[in-house]
PDB file of C-alpha atoms in Angstrom:
ATOM      1  CA  MET A  72      97.819  82.846 101.686  1.00 82.00           C
ATOM      2  CA  LYS A  73      98.667  86.232 100.174  1.00 80.00           C
ATOM      3  CA  PRO A  74     101.226  84.868  97.658  1.00 81.00           C
ATOM      4  CA  GLU A  75      98.682  82.309  96.433  1.00 77.00           C
ATOM      5  CA  TRP A  76      95.688  84.622  96.108  1.00 73.00           C
ATOM      6  CA  ALA A  77      94.699  87.186  93.536  1.00 69.00           C
ATOM      7  CA  GLU A  78      94.976  90.732  94.877  1.00 68.00           C
ATOM      8  CA  SER A  79      91.189  91.100  94.867  1.00 63.00           C
ATOM      9  CA  THR A  80      90.764  87.889  96.913  1.00 72.00           C
ATOM     10  CA  TYR A  81      93.345  89.049  99.432  1.00 78.00           C
ATOM     11  CA  TYR A  82      91.649  92.445  99.680  1.00 74.00           C
ATOM     12  CA  ASN A  83      88.202  90.905 100.268  1.00 74.00           C
ATOM     13  CA  TYR A  84      89.461  88.646 103.073  1.00 82.00           C
ATOM     14  CA  SER A  85      91.589  91.310 104.739  1.00 83.00           C
ATOM     15  CA  SER A  86      88.765  93.833 104.540  1.00 81.00           C
ATOM     16  CA  SER A  87      86.203  91.445 106.039  1.00 81.00           C
ATOM     17  CA  LEU A  88      88.487  90.121 108.768  1.00 90.00           C
ATOM     18  CA  SER A  89      89.605  93.618 109.761  1.00 88.00           C
ATOM     19  CA  ARG A  90      86.098  94.155 111.127  1.00 88.00           C
ATOM     20  CA  PHE A  91      86.493  91.102 113.348  1.00 91.00           C
ATOM     21  CA  LEU A  92      89.911  92.311 114.487  1.00 91.00           C
ATOM     22  CA  GLU A  93      88.383  95.644 115.500  1.00 90.00           C
ATOM     23  CA  PHE A  94      85.710  93.769 117.440  1.00 90.00           C
ATOM     24  CA  CYS A  95      88.366  91.693 119.214  1.00 91.00           C
ATOM     25  CA  GLU A  96      90.286  94.817 120.210  1.00 89.00           C
ATOM     26  CA  GLU A  97      87.165  96.448 121.634  1.00 87.00           C
ATOM     27  CA  ASP A  98      86.295  93.219 123.473  1.00 84.00           C
ATOM     28  CA  GLU A  99      89.898  92.920 124.732  1.00 86.00           C
ATOM     29  CA  LEU A 100      90.167  89.513 123.121  1.00 89.00           C
ATOM     30  CA  ASP A 101      93.843  89.080 122.262  1.00 87.00           C
ATOM     31  CA  ASN A 102      94.277  85.292 122.042  1.00 91.00           C
ATOM     32  CA  VAL A 103      92.790  83.385 119.117  1.00 90.00           C
ATOM     33  CA  CYS A 104      92.577  80.258 121.276  1.00 90.00           C
ATOM     34  CA  GLU A 105      89.917  81.968 123.414  1.00 90.00           C
ATOM     35  CA  ILE A 106      87.424  82.501 120.563  1.00 90.00           C
ATOM     36  CA  ASP A 107      84.121  80.736 121.163  1.00 88.00           C
ATOM     37  CA  GLY A 108      80.525  80.839 119.971  1.00 87.00           C
ATOM     38  CA  PHE A 109      79.630  83.739 122.251  1.00 88.00           C
ATOM     39  CA  HIS A 110      82.245  85.945 120.611  1.00 90.00           C
ATOM     40  CA  ILE A 111      80.927  85.078 117.158  1.00 90.00           C
ATOM     41  CA  SER A 112      77.352  85.793 118.234  1.00 89.00           C
ATOM     42  CA  ASP A 113      78.376  89.126 119.776  1.00 90.00           C
ATOM     43  CA  PHE A 114      80.291  90.031 116.616  1.00 91.00           C
ATOM     44  CA  LYS A 115      77.199  89.323 114.517  1.00 89.00           C
ATOM     45  CA  SER A 116      75.063  91.551 116.773  1.00 88.00           C
ATOM     46  CA  THR A 117      77.667  94.320 116.718  1.00 87.00           C
ATOM     47  CA  ARG A 118      77.834  94.365 112.936  1.00 86.00           C
ATOM     48  CA  ARG A 119      74.039  94.492 112.664  1.00 84.00           C
ATOM     49  CA  LYS A 120      74.071  97.572 114.899  1.00 81.00           C
ATOM     50  CA  ASP A 121      76.361  99.158 112.294  1.00 77.00           C
ATOM     51  CA  GLU A 122      73.398  98.927 109.870  1.00 70.00           C
ATOM     52  CA  ILE A 123      75.226  96.852 107.278  1.00 74.00           C
ATOM     53  CA  SER A 124      73.247  94.776 104.799  1.00 72.00           C
ATOM     54  CA  GLU A 125      72.557  91.120 105.509  1.00 76.00           C
ATOM     55  CA  MET A 126      74.582  90.232 102.418  1.00 72.00           C
ATOM     56  CA  THR A 127      77.611  92.132 103.737  1.00 78.00           C
ATOM     57  CA  LEU A 128      77.235  90.375 107.082  1.00 83.00           C
ATOM     58  CA  TYR A 129      76.975  87.016 105.312  1.00 82.00           C
ATOM     59  CA  ASN A 130      80.213  87.672 103.411  1.00 80.00           C
ATOM     60  CA  GLU A 131      82.028  88.778 106.564  1.00 86.00           C
ATOM     61  CA  LEU A 132      80.909  85.684 108.470  1.00 89.00           C
ATOM     62  CA  ASN A 133      81.961  83.484 105.553  1.00 85.00           C
ATOM     63  CA  SER A 134      85.444  85.005 105.674  1.00 87.00           C
ATOM     64  CA  LEU A 135      85.550  84.559 109.425  1.00 91.00           C
ATOM     65  CA  ARG A 136      84.528  80.918 109.121  1.00 90.00           C
ATOM     66  CA  SER A 137      87.300  80.284 106.587  1.00 89.00           C
ATOM     67  CA  PHE A 138      89.788  81.830 108.996  1.00 92.00           C
ATOM     68  CA  LEU A 139      88.494  79.756 111.903  1.00 91.00           C
ATOM     69  CA  LYS A 140      88.758  76.586 109.813  1.00 91.00           C
ATOM     70  CA  TRP A 141      92.425  77.413 109.299  1.00 91.00           C
ATOM     71  CA  CYS A 142      92.813  78.029 113.032  1.00 92.00           C
ATOM     72  CA  ASN A 143      91.302  74.622 113.729  1.00 90.00           C
ATOM     73  CA  ALA A 144      93.634  72.971 111.210  1.00 91.00           C
ATOM     74  CA  MET A 145      96.555  74.603 113.041  1.00 91.00           C
ATOM     75  CA  GLY A 146      95.279  73.253 116.371  1.00 91.00           C
ATOM     76  CA  LEU A 147      94.456  76.686 117.748  1.00 92.00           C
ATOM     77  CA  ILE A 148      90.728  76.207 118.367  1.00 89.00           C
ATOM     78  CA  GLU A 149      88.343  73.285 118.782  1.00 87.00           C
ATOM     79  CA  SER A 150      86.438  72.028 115.731  1.00 86.00           C
ATOM     80  CA  TRP A 151      83.055  72.672 117.379  1.00 86.00           C
ATOM     81  CA  VAL A 152      83.657  76.444 117.182  1.00 85.00           C
ATOM     82  CA  VAL A 153      83.517  76.176 113.393  1.00 85.00           C
ATOM     83  CA  GLU A 154      80.898  73.436 113.206  1.00 84.00           C
ATOM     84  CA  ASP A 155      78.460  75.301 115.452  1.00 83.00           C
ATOM     85  CA  MET A 156      78.914  78.610 113.670  1.00 85.00           C
ATOM     86  CA  VAL A 157      75.578  79.774 112.236  1.00 81.00           C
ATOM     87  CA  LEU A 158      75.574  82.100 109.230  1.00 81.00           C
ATOM     88  CA  ASN A 159      72.757  84.536 108.614  1.00 78.00           C
ATOM     89  CA  GLU A 160      70.510  83.825 105.643  1.00 72.00           C
ATOM     90  CA  PRO A 161      70.073  86.882 103.404  1.00 64.00           C
ATOM     91  CA  ASP A 162      67.017  86.790 101.174  1.00 54.00           C
ATOM     92  CA  ASP A 163      69.180  86.443  98.102  1.00 48.00           C
ATOM     93  CA  LYS A 164      72.795  85.415  98.526  1.00 45.00           C
ATOM     94  CA  VAL A 165      73.862  86.054  94.962  1.00 44.00           C
ATOM     95  CA  ARG A 166      71.836  89.073  93.888  1.00 43.00           C
ATOM     96  CA  SER A 167      72.108  91.429  96.779  1.00 51.00           C
ATOM     97  CA  ASP A 168      73.884  94.743  96.499  1.00 73.00           C
ATOM     98  CA  LYS A 169      73.711  96.567  93.213  1.00 80.00           C
ATOM     99  CA  LEU A 170      73.686 100.170  92.139  1.00 89.00           C
ATOM    100  CA  ASP A 171      70.309 100.938  90.588  1.00 87.00           C
ATOM    101  CA  ALA A 172      70.100 102.792  87.286  1.00 88.00           C
ATOM    102  CA  GLU A 173      68.307 105.651  89.060  1.00 90.00           C
ATOM    103  CA  GLU A 174      71.121 105.967  91.602  1.00 92.00           C
ATOM    104  CA  ALA A 175      73.712 105.813  88.835  1.00 93.00           C
ATOM    105  CA  GLU A 176      71.920 108.608  87.014  1.00 94.00           C
ATOM    106  CA  MET A 177      71.946 110.782  90.146  1.00 94.00           C
ATOM    107  CA  ILE A 178      75.673 110.137  90.592  1.00 95.00           C
ATOM    108  CA  ARG A 179      76.316 110.986  86.938  1.00 95.00           C
ATOM    109  CA  ASN A 180      74.358 114.228  87.288  1.00 95.00           C
ATOM    110  CA  TYR A 181      76.330 115.130  90.410  1.00 95.00           C
ATOM    111  CA  LEU A 182      79.659 114.413  88.713  1.00 96.00           C
ATOM    112  CA  ASN A 183      78.691 116.368  85.602  1.00 95.00           C
ATOM    113  CA  GLN A 184      77.905 119.399  87.729  1.00 94.00           C
ATOM    114  CA  PHE A 185      80.475 119.321  90.538  1.00 95.00           C
ATOM    115  CA  GLU A 186      83.349 116.985  89.589  1.00 96.00           C
ATOM    116  CA  TYR A 187      83.391 117.143  85.824  1.00 97.00           C
ATOM    117  CA  ALA A 188      86.240 115.336  84.042  1.00 97.00           C
ATOM    118  CA  THR A 189      88.026 114.440  87.276  1.00 97.00           C
ATOM    119  CA  LEU A 190      89.620 111.044  87.770  1.00 97.00           C
ATOM    120  CA  ARG A 191      86.619 109.955  89.811  1.00 96.00           C
ATOM    121  CA  HIS A 192      84.286 111.046  87.020  1.00 97.00           C
ATOM    122  CA  ALA A 193      86.313 109.076  84.470  1.00 98.00           C
ATOM    123  CA  LEU A 194      86.433 106.046  86.750  1.00 98.00           C
ATOM    124  CA  PHE A 195      82.685 105.966  87.314  1.00 97.00           C
ATOM    125  CA  ALA A 196      81.978 106.536  83.618  1.00 97.00           C
ATOM    126  CA  ILE A 197      84.135 103.543  82.669  1.00 97.00           C
ATOM    127  CA  LEU A 198      82.672 101.245  85.319  1.00 97.00           C
ATOM    128  CA  TRP A 199      79.048 102.112  84.626  1.00 96.00           C
ATOM    129  CA  ASP A 200      79.276 102.170  80.833  1.00 95.00           C
ATOM    130  CA  THR A 201      81.257  98.948  80.480  1.00 94.00           C
ATOM    131  CA  GLY A 202      80.437  96.933  83.597  1.00 92.00           C
ATOM    132  CA  ILE A 203      84.062  95.804  83.803  1.00 94.00           C
ATOM    133  CA  ARG A 204      85.813  94.731  86.984  1.00 92.00           C
ATOM    134  CA  LEU A 205      87.815  97.289  88.935  1.00 93.00           C
ATOM    135  CA  GLY A 206      91.039  95.399  88.239  1.00 93.00           C
ATOM    136  CA  THR A 207      90.306  95.621  84.527  1.00 95.00           C
ATOM    137  CA  ALA A 208      89.728  99.371  84.751  1.00 96.00           C
ATOM    138  CA  ARG A 209      92.988  99.767  86.660  1.00 96.00           C
ATOM    139  CA  SER A 210      94.870  97.845  83.953  1.00 96.00           C
ATOM    140  CA  LEU A 211      93.956 100.318  81.204  1.00 97.00           C
ATOM    141  CA  ASP A 212      96.587 102.571  79.650  1.00 97.00           C
ATOM    142  CA  VAL A 213      95.993 105.821  77.809  1.00 97.00           C
ATOM    143  CA  ASP A 214      96.931 103.979  74.607  1.00 97.00           C
ATOM    144  CA  ASP A 215      94.206 101.412  75.290  1.00 97.00           C
ATOM    145  CA  TYR A 216      91.591 104.112  74.760  1.00 97.00           C
ATOM    146  CA  HIS A 217      90.691 104.755  71.133  1.00 97.00           C
ATOM    147  CA  PRO A 218      88.666 107.989  71.052  1.00 96.00           C
ATOM    148  CA  GLU A 219      88.021 108.076  67.308  1.00 96.00           C
ATOM    149  CA  GLU A 220      86.597 104.563  67.189  1.00 96.00           C
ATOM    150  CA  LYS A 221      85.086 104.952  70.692  1.00 95.00           C
ATOM    151  CA  TYR A 222      86.325 101.802  72.395  1.00 95.00           C
ATOM    152  CA  ILE A 223      88.809 100.566  74.968  1.00 96.00           C
ATOM    153  CA  GLU A 224      91.163  97.646  74.502  1.00 96.00           C
ATOM    154  CA  VAL A 225      91.552  95.234  77.419  1.00 96.00           C
ATOM    155  CA  GLN A 226      94.723  93.138  77.692  1.00 95.00           C
ATOM    156  CA  HIS A 227      96.099  90.633  80.195  1.00 94.00           C
ATOM    157  CA  ARG A 228      99.637  91.818  81.059  1.00 94.00           C
ATOM    158  CA  PRO A 229     100.768  89.933  84.179  1.00 92.00           C
ATOM    159  CA  ASP A 230     104.459  90.547  83.559  1.00 93.00           C
ATOM    160  CA  GLN A 231     103.763  94.291  83.670  1.00 94.00           C
ATOM    161  CA  GLY A 232     101.754  94.377  86.872  1.00 91.00           C
ATOM    162  CA  THR A 233      98.207  94.294  85.444  1.00 94.00           C
ATOM    163  CA  PRO A 234      96.898  90.715  85.321  1.00 91.00           C
ATOM    164  CA  LEU A 235      93.238  90.084  84.556  1.00 90.00           C
ATOM    165  CA  LYS A 236      91.037  87.662  86.466  1.00 85.00           C
ATOM    166  CA  ASN A 237      90.342  85.415  83.462  1.00 85.00           C
ATOM    167  CA  GLU A 238      93.792  85.980  81.988  1.00 89.00           C
ATOM    168  CA  HIS A 239      93.951  86.076  78.153  1.00 91.00           C
ATOM    169  CA  GLU A 240      90.301  85.006  77.901  1.00 90.00           C
ATOM    170  CA  ALA A 241      89.522  88.497  79.155  1.00 91.00           C
ATOM    171  CA  ASP A 242      91.335  90.176  76.236  1.00 94.00           C
ATOM    172  CA  ARG A 243      88.753  92.094  74.225  1.00 93.00           C
ATOM    173  CA  GLU A 244      87.677  95.417  72.737  1.00 94.00           C
ATOM    174  CA  ILE A 245      84.748  97.185  74.401  1.00 93.00           C
ATOM    175  CA  ASN A 246      82.650  99.852  72.709  1.00 93.00           C
ATOM    176  CA  LEU A 247      81.901 103.030  74.644  1.00 94.00           C
ATOM    177  CA  HIS A 248      78.927 105.338  74.477  1.00 94.00           C
ATOM    178  CA  THR A 249      79.544 108.862  73.232  1.00 96.00           C
ATOM    179  CA  TRP A 250      78.820 110.376  76.658  1.00 96.00           C
ATOM    180  CA  ALA A 251      81.556 108.253  78.240  1.00 96.00           C
ATOM    181  CA  CYS A 252      84.040 109.200  75.521  1.00 97.00           C
ATOM    182  CA  GLU A 253      83.337 112.890  76.031  1.00 97.00           C
ATOM    183  CA  ILE A 254      84.166 112.531  79.732  1.00 98.00           C
ATOM    184  CA  LEU A 255      87.371 110.591  79.010  1.00 98.00           C
ATOM    185  CA  ASP A 256      88.454 113.086  76.347  1.00 98.00           C
ATOM    186  CA  ASP A 257      88.032 116.026  78.698  1.00 98.00           C
ATOM    187  CA  TYR A 258      89.622 114.139  81.587  1.00 98.00           C
ATOM    188  CA  LEU A 259      92.718 113.402  79.510  1.00 97.00           C
ATOM    189  CA  GLN A 260      92.910 117.027  78.427  1.00 96.00           C
ATOM    190  CA  MET A 261      92.159 118.681  81.756  1.00 96.00           C
ATOM    191  CA  HIS A 262      93.049 116.465  84.713  1.00 96.00           C
ATOM    192  CA  HIS A 263      95.132 113.489  83.654  1.00 96.00           C
ATOM    193  CA  GLU A 264      98.466 113.463  85.521  1.00 92.00           C
ATOM    194  CA  GLY A 265     100.497 112.098  82.602  1.00 93.00           C
ATOM    195  CA  ALA A 266     102.719 110.020  84.888  1.00 94.00           C
ATOM    196  CA  THR A 267     104.062 106.583  83.971  1.00 96.00           C
ATOM    197  CA  ASP A 268     104.208 103.440  86.102  1.00 95.00           C
ATOM    198  CA  ASP A 269     107.127 101.170  86.968  1.00 93.00           C
ATOM    199  CA  HIS A 270     106.866  99.531  83.537  1.00 95.00           C
ATOM    200  CA  ASP A 271     107.025 102.830  81.659  1.00 95.00           C
ATOM    201  CA  ARG A 272     103.331 102.611  80.778  1.00 96.00           C
ATOM    202  CA  GLU A 273     100.980 105.571  81.042  1.00 97.00           C
ATOM    203  CA  PRO A 274      97.924 104.448  83.012  1.00 97.00           C
ATOM    204  CA  LEU A 275      94.528 105.820  82.046  1.00 97.00           C
ATOM    205  CA  LEU A 276      93.526 106.029  85.716  1.00 96.00           C
ATOM    206  CA  GLY A 277      96.701 107.322  87.294  1.00 93.00           C
ATOM    207  CA  SER A 278      98.005 109.639  89.967  1.00 93.00           C
ATOM    208  CA  ARG A 279     101.126 111.777  90.012  1.00 92.00           C
ATOM    209  CA  HIS A 280     102.925 108.650  91.215  1.00 92.00           C
ATOM    210  CA  GLY A 281     101.788 106.402  88.366  1.00 94.00           C
ATOM    211  CA  ARG A 282      99.155 103.670  88.290  1.00 95.00           C
ATOM    212  CA  MET A 283      96.647 103.892  91.132  1.00 93.00           C
ATOM    213  CA  THR A 284      96.270 101.001  93.541  1.00 91.00           C
ATOM    214  CA  LEU A 285      93.044  99.035  93.742  1.00 90.00           C
ATOM    215  CA  SER A 286      92.497 100.214  97.309  1.00 87.00           C
ATOM    216  CA  ASN A 287      92.675 103.879  96.248  1.00 91.00           C
ATOM    217  CA  LEU A 288      90.245 103.300  93.402  1.00 94.00           C
ATOM    218  CA  ARG A 289      87.871 101.488  95.783  1.00 92.00           C
ATOM    219  CA  MET A 290      88.084 104.418  98.178  1.00 92.00           C
ATOM    220  CA  HIS A 291      87.077 106.800  95.402  1.00 95.00           C
ATOM    221  CA  ILE A 292      83.989 104.687  94.713  1.00 95.00           C
ATOM    222  CA  ARG A 293      83.089 104.361  98.377  1.00 92.00           C
ATOM    223  CA  ARG A 294      83.341 108.122  98.874  1.00 94.00           C
ATOM    224  CA  LEU A 295      81.405 108.908  95.729  1.00 95.00           C
ATOM    225  CA  THR A 296      78.495 106.525  96.370  1.00 94.00           C
ATOM    226  CA  ARG A 297      77.618 107.840  99.824  1.00 92.00           C
ATOM    227  CA  PRO A 298      74.088 109.219  99.297  1.00 91.00           C
ATOM    228  CA  CYS A 299      74.915 112.325 101.333  1.00 91.00           C
ATOM    229  CA  HIS A 300      77.790 113.034  98.954  1.00 92.00           C
ATOM    230  CA  TYR A 301      75.800 113.128  95.731  1.00 91.00           C
ATOM    231  CA  THR A 302      72.375 114.172  97.068  1.00 91.00           C
ATOM    232  CA  GLY A 303      73.206 116.208 100.178  1.00 89.00           C
ATOM    233  CA  ASP A 304      70.763 114.142 102.262  1.00 88.00           C
ATOM    234  CA  CYS A 305      71.175 111.050 104.426  1.00 87.00           C
ATOM    235  CA  PRO A 306      68.516 108.367 103.851  1.00 84.00           C
ATOM    236  CA  HIS A 307      69.592 106.627 107.071  1.00 80.00           C
ATOM    237  CA  GLY A 308      68.618 109.440 109.430  1.00 83.00           C
ATOM    238  CA  ARG A 309      72.157 110.231 110.523  1.00 84.00           C
ATOM    239  CA  ASP A 310      73.413 113.650 111.539  1.00 87.00           C
ATOM    240  CA  GLN A 311      75.986 114.432 108.854  1.00 87.00           C
ATOM    241  CA  ASN A 312      77.925 116.649 111.264  1.00 89.00           C
ATOM    242  CA  GLU A 313      78.436 113.672 113.563  1.00 88.00           C
ATOM    243  CA  CYS A 314      78.510 110.742 111.123  1.00 90.00           C
ATOM    244  CA  GLU A 315      82.058 109.411 110.851  1.00 88.00           C
ATOM    245  CA  ALA A 316      81.421 108.141 107.319  1.00 88.00           C
ATOM    246  CA  ALA A 317      80.474 111.662 106.227  1.00 90.00           C
ATOM    247  CA  ILE A 318      83.250 113.466 108.101  1.00 89.00           C
ATOM    248  CA  ASP A 319      86.207 111.168 107.469  1.00 87.00           C
ATOM    249  CA  TYR A 320      86.657 109.953 103.885  1.00 80.00           C
ATOM    250  CA  ARG A 321      88.681 107.010 105.220  1.00 81.00           C
ATOM    251  CA  ALA A 322      85.518 105.779 106.941  1.00 84.00           C
ATOM    252  CA  ALA A 323      83.325 106.074 103.836  1.00 87.00           C
ATOM    253  CA  SER A 324      82.759 102.315 103.744  1.00 83.00           C
ATOM    254  CA  GLN A 325      80.933 102.591 107.079  1.00 82.00           C
ATOM    255  CA  CYS A 326      78.084 104.360 105.318  1.00 87.00           C
ATOM    256  CA  PRO A 327      75.368 101.726 104.766  1.00 82.00           C
ATOM    257  CA  GLY A 328      74.374 103.465 101.533  1.00 85.00           C
ATOM    258  CA  SER A 329      77.817 103.422  99.905  1.00 89.00           C
ATOM    259  CA  VAL A 330      78.813 100.560  97.633  1.00 88.00           C
ATOM    260  CA  SER A 331      82.023  98.916  96.521  1.00 87.00           C
ATOM    261  CA  PRO A 332      82.850  98.662  92.791  1.00 91.00           C
ATOM    262  CA  HIS A 333      81.284  95.209  92.362  1.00 88.00           C
ATOM    263  CA  PRO A 334      77.673  96.369  92.916  1.00 90.00           C
ATOM    264  CA  ILE A 335      78.317  98.907  90.149  1.00 93.00           C
ATOM    265  CA  ARG A 336      79.240  96.012  87.856  1.00 91.00           C
ATOM    266  CA  ARG A 337      76.141  94.099  88.925  1.00 89.00           C
ATOM    267  CA  GLY A 338      73.962  97.180  88.460  1.00 90.00           C
ATOM    268  CA  ALA A 339      75.436  97.920  85.032  1.00 91.00           C
ATOM    269  CA  ILE A 340      74.808  94.355  83.850  1.00 89.00           C
ATOM    270  CA  THR A 341      71.254  94.473  85.191  1.00 87.00           C
ATOM    271  CA  HIS A 342      70.715  97.790  83.400  1.00 87.00           C
ATOM    272  CA  TRP A 343      71.913  96.309  80.089  1.00 85.00           C
ATOM    273  CA  LEU A 344      69.566  93.355  80.596  1.00 83.00           C
ATOM    274  CA  ASN A 345      66.664  95.715  81.292  1.00 81.00           C
ATOM    275  CA  GLU A 346      67.501  97.511  78.066  1.00 80.00           C
ATOM    276  CA  GLY A 347      66.774  94.256  76.239  1.00 81.00           C
ATOM    277  CA  HIS A 348      70.298  93.341  75.158  1.00 79.00           C
ATOM    278  CA  ARG A 349      71.032  89.664  74.566  1.00 82.00           C
ATOM    279  CA  LYS A 350      72.790  87.816  77.356  1.00 81.00           C
ATOM    280  CA  GLU A 351      75.345  86.380  74.947  1.00 84.00           C
ATOM    281  CA  LEU A 352      76.466  89.876  73.902  1.00 83.00           C
ATOM    282  CA  ILE A 353      76.530  91.109  77.508  1.00 84.00           C
ATOM    283  CA  SER A 354      78.549  88.019  78.423  1.00 80.00           C
ATOM    284  CA  GLU A 355      81.238  88.951  75.908  1.00 83.00           C
ATOM    285  CA  ARG A 356      81.219  92.630  76.838  1.00 85.00           C
ATOM    286  CA  MET A 357      81.447  92.064  80.598  1.00 84.00           C
ATOM    287  CA  ASN A 358      83.658  88.931  80.401  1.00 83.00           C
ATOM    288  CA  VAL A 359      81.277  86.745  82.377  1.00 82.00           C
ATOM    289  CA  GLY A 360      79.765  83.384  81.408  1.00 79.00           C
ATOM    290  CA  VAL A 361      76.046  83.281  80.654  1.00 79.00           C
ATOM    291  CA  LYS A 362      75.480  80.775  83.472  1.00 79.00           C
ATOM    292  CA  THR A 363      77.392  82.939  85.931  1.00 75.00           C
ATOM    293  CA  LEU A 364      75.538  85.992  84.663  1.00 74.00           C
ATOM    294  CA  ASP A 365      72.197  84.300  85.354  1.00 73.00           C
ATOM    295  CA  GLU A 366      73.235  83.132  88.795  1.00 70.00           C
ATOM    296  CA  HIS A 367      75.179  86.083  90.142  1.00 64.00           C
ATOM    297  CA  TYR A 368      74.505  89.216  88.094  1.00 72.00           C
ATOM    298  CA  ASP A 369      70.946  89.205  86.810  1.00 70.00           C
ATOM    299  CA  ALA A 370      69.376  91.210  89.631  1.00 64.00           C
ATOM    300  CA  ARG A 371      66.158  92.024  87.792  1.00 62.00           C
ATOM    301  CA  THR A 372      62.857  91.478  89.557  1.00 68.00           C
ATOM    302  CA  GLU A 373      60.213  89.260  87.988  1.00 70.00           C
ATOM    303  CA  SER A 374      58.166  92.383  87.254  1.00 74.00           C
ATOM    304  CA  GLU A 375      61.091  93.940  85.386  1.00 66.00           C
ATOM    305  CA  LYS A 376      61.492  90.786  83.311  1.00 67.00           C
ATOM    306  CA  ARG A 377      57.767  90.700  82.559  1.00 75.00           C
ATOM    307  CA  ASN A 378      57.679  94.358  81.532  1.00 72.00           C
ATOM    308  CA  LEU A 379      60.660  93.843  79.254  1.00 62.00           C
ATOM    309  CA  ARG A 380      58.964  90.878  77.565  1.00 68.00           C
ATOM    310  CA  ARG A 381      55.863  93.001  77.032  1.00 69.00           C
ATOM    311  CA  GLU A 382      57.982  95.703  75.414  1.00 65.00           C
ATOM    312  CA  MET A 383      59.992  93.275  73.277  1.00 58.00           C
ATOM    313  CA  PHE A 384      56.842  91.537  72.046  1.00 54.00           C
ATOM    314  CA  GLU A 385      55.232  94.932  71.381  1.00 59.00           C
ATOM    315  CA  MET A 386      52.190  94.058  73.485  1.00 54.00           C
ATOM    316  CA  GLU A 387      49.803  96.925  74.042  1.00 56.00           C
TER     317      GLU A 387
END
């Protein structure tokens, strides 16, 4: 399916299914034809012991079910294996993981003090201030940033290796706050590599080899959002000297407190909603339909909505 999928879709499936592959190796299960309901149940229990969220488990089981449906279509397993598969039921399937504004503020404070104007600082500033997708952030060139007017220009350029999810409908100009521009200005002056990619473009978020891959950018976010990294403490009661996620940066995703880039997008959108901005304007800024925004990105509680209405109506 890789040639037919977007890179992000391929990454999500391969990432989720890699967990099941690891389980199979540990269980010495090396033939797909032998998979049955007991293996699936054991996999579910194993992942829960890893202290992942119910939403993460739900997504992993969904990916596994899609794979098993393909196996059944190929005649490798019986149909009942798929039909009898029971998914967990997270409290809220569409509004689960998000980075709270308070957590984002702690990360920003950490970056300002210890990793100022680094690539990771610039990356987080862009994601949190704009709420754009990671693929959109990766597509940006230095020339797409306009420091005087304080905005970035987003363009769909599939023939140059940077397609956007919604193609040319995603083309737009996005205003930046002054604080984000200050970080980008200093990053470009102090730490930007200045390398070009295979299309002779100078990526805004680049390495010495050119444009960074999505997997490398995701790894930066996973490492950064570990609570022990930006607070020094572990809220999960783990010994940081023994925790693999704290010791090995390649295992950062195993920290139950770390997040992928998408919860940052969801958290940023929720933050803009809590600030009282109109959904139509947020929809244009974040390149997401109002209906989709309501269903998948508005992670505000009913109390937050009520308090915002009180503020907007100036009720004492």
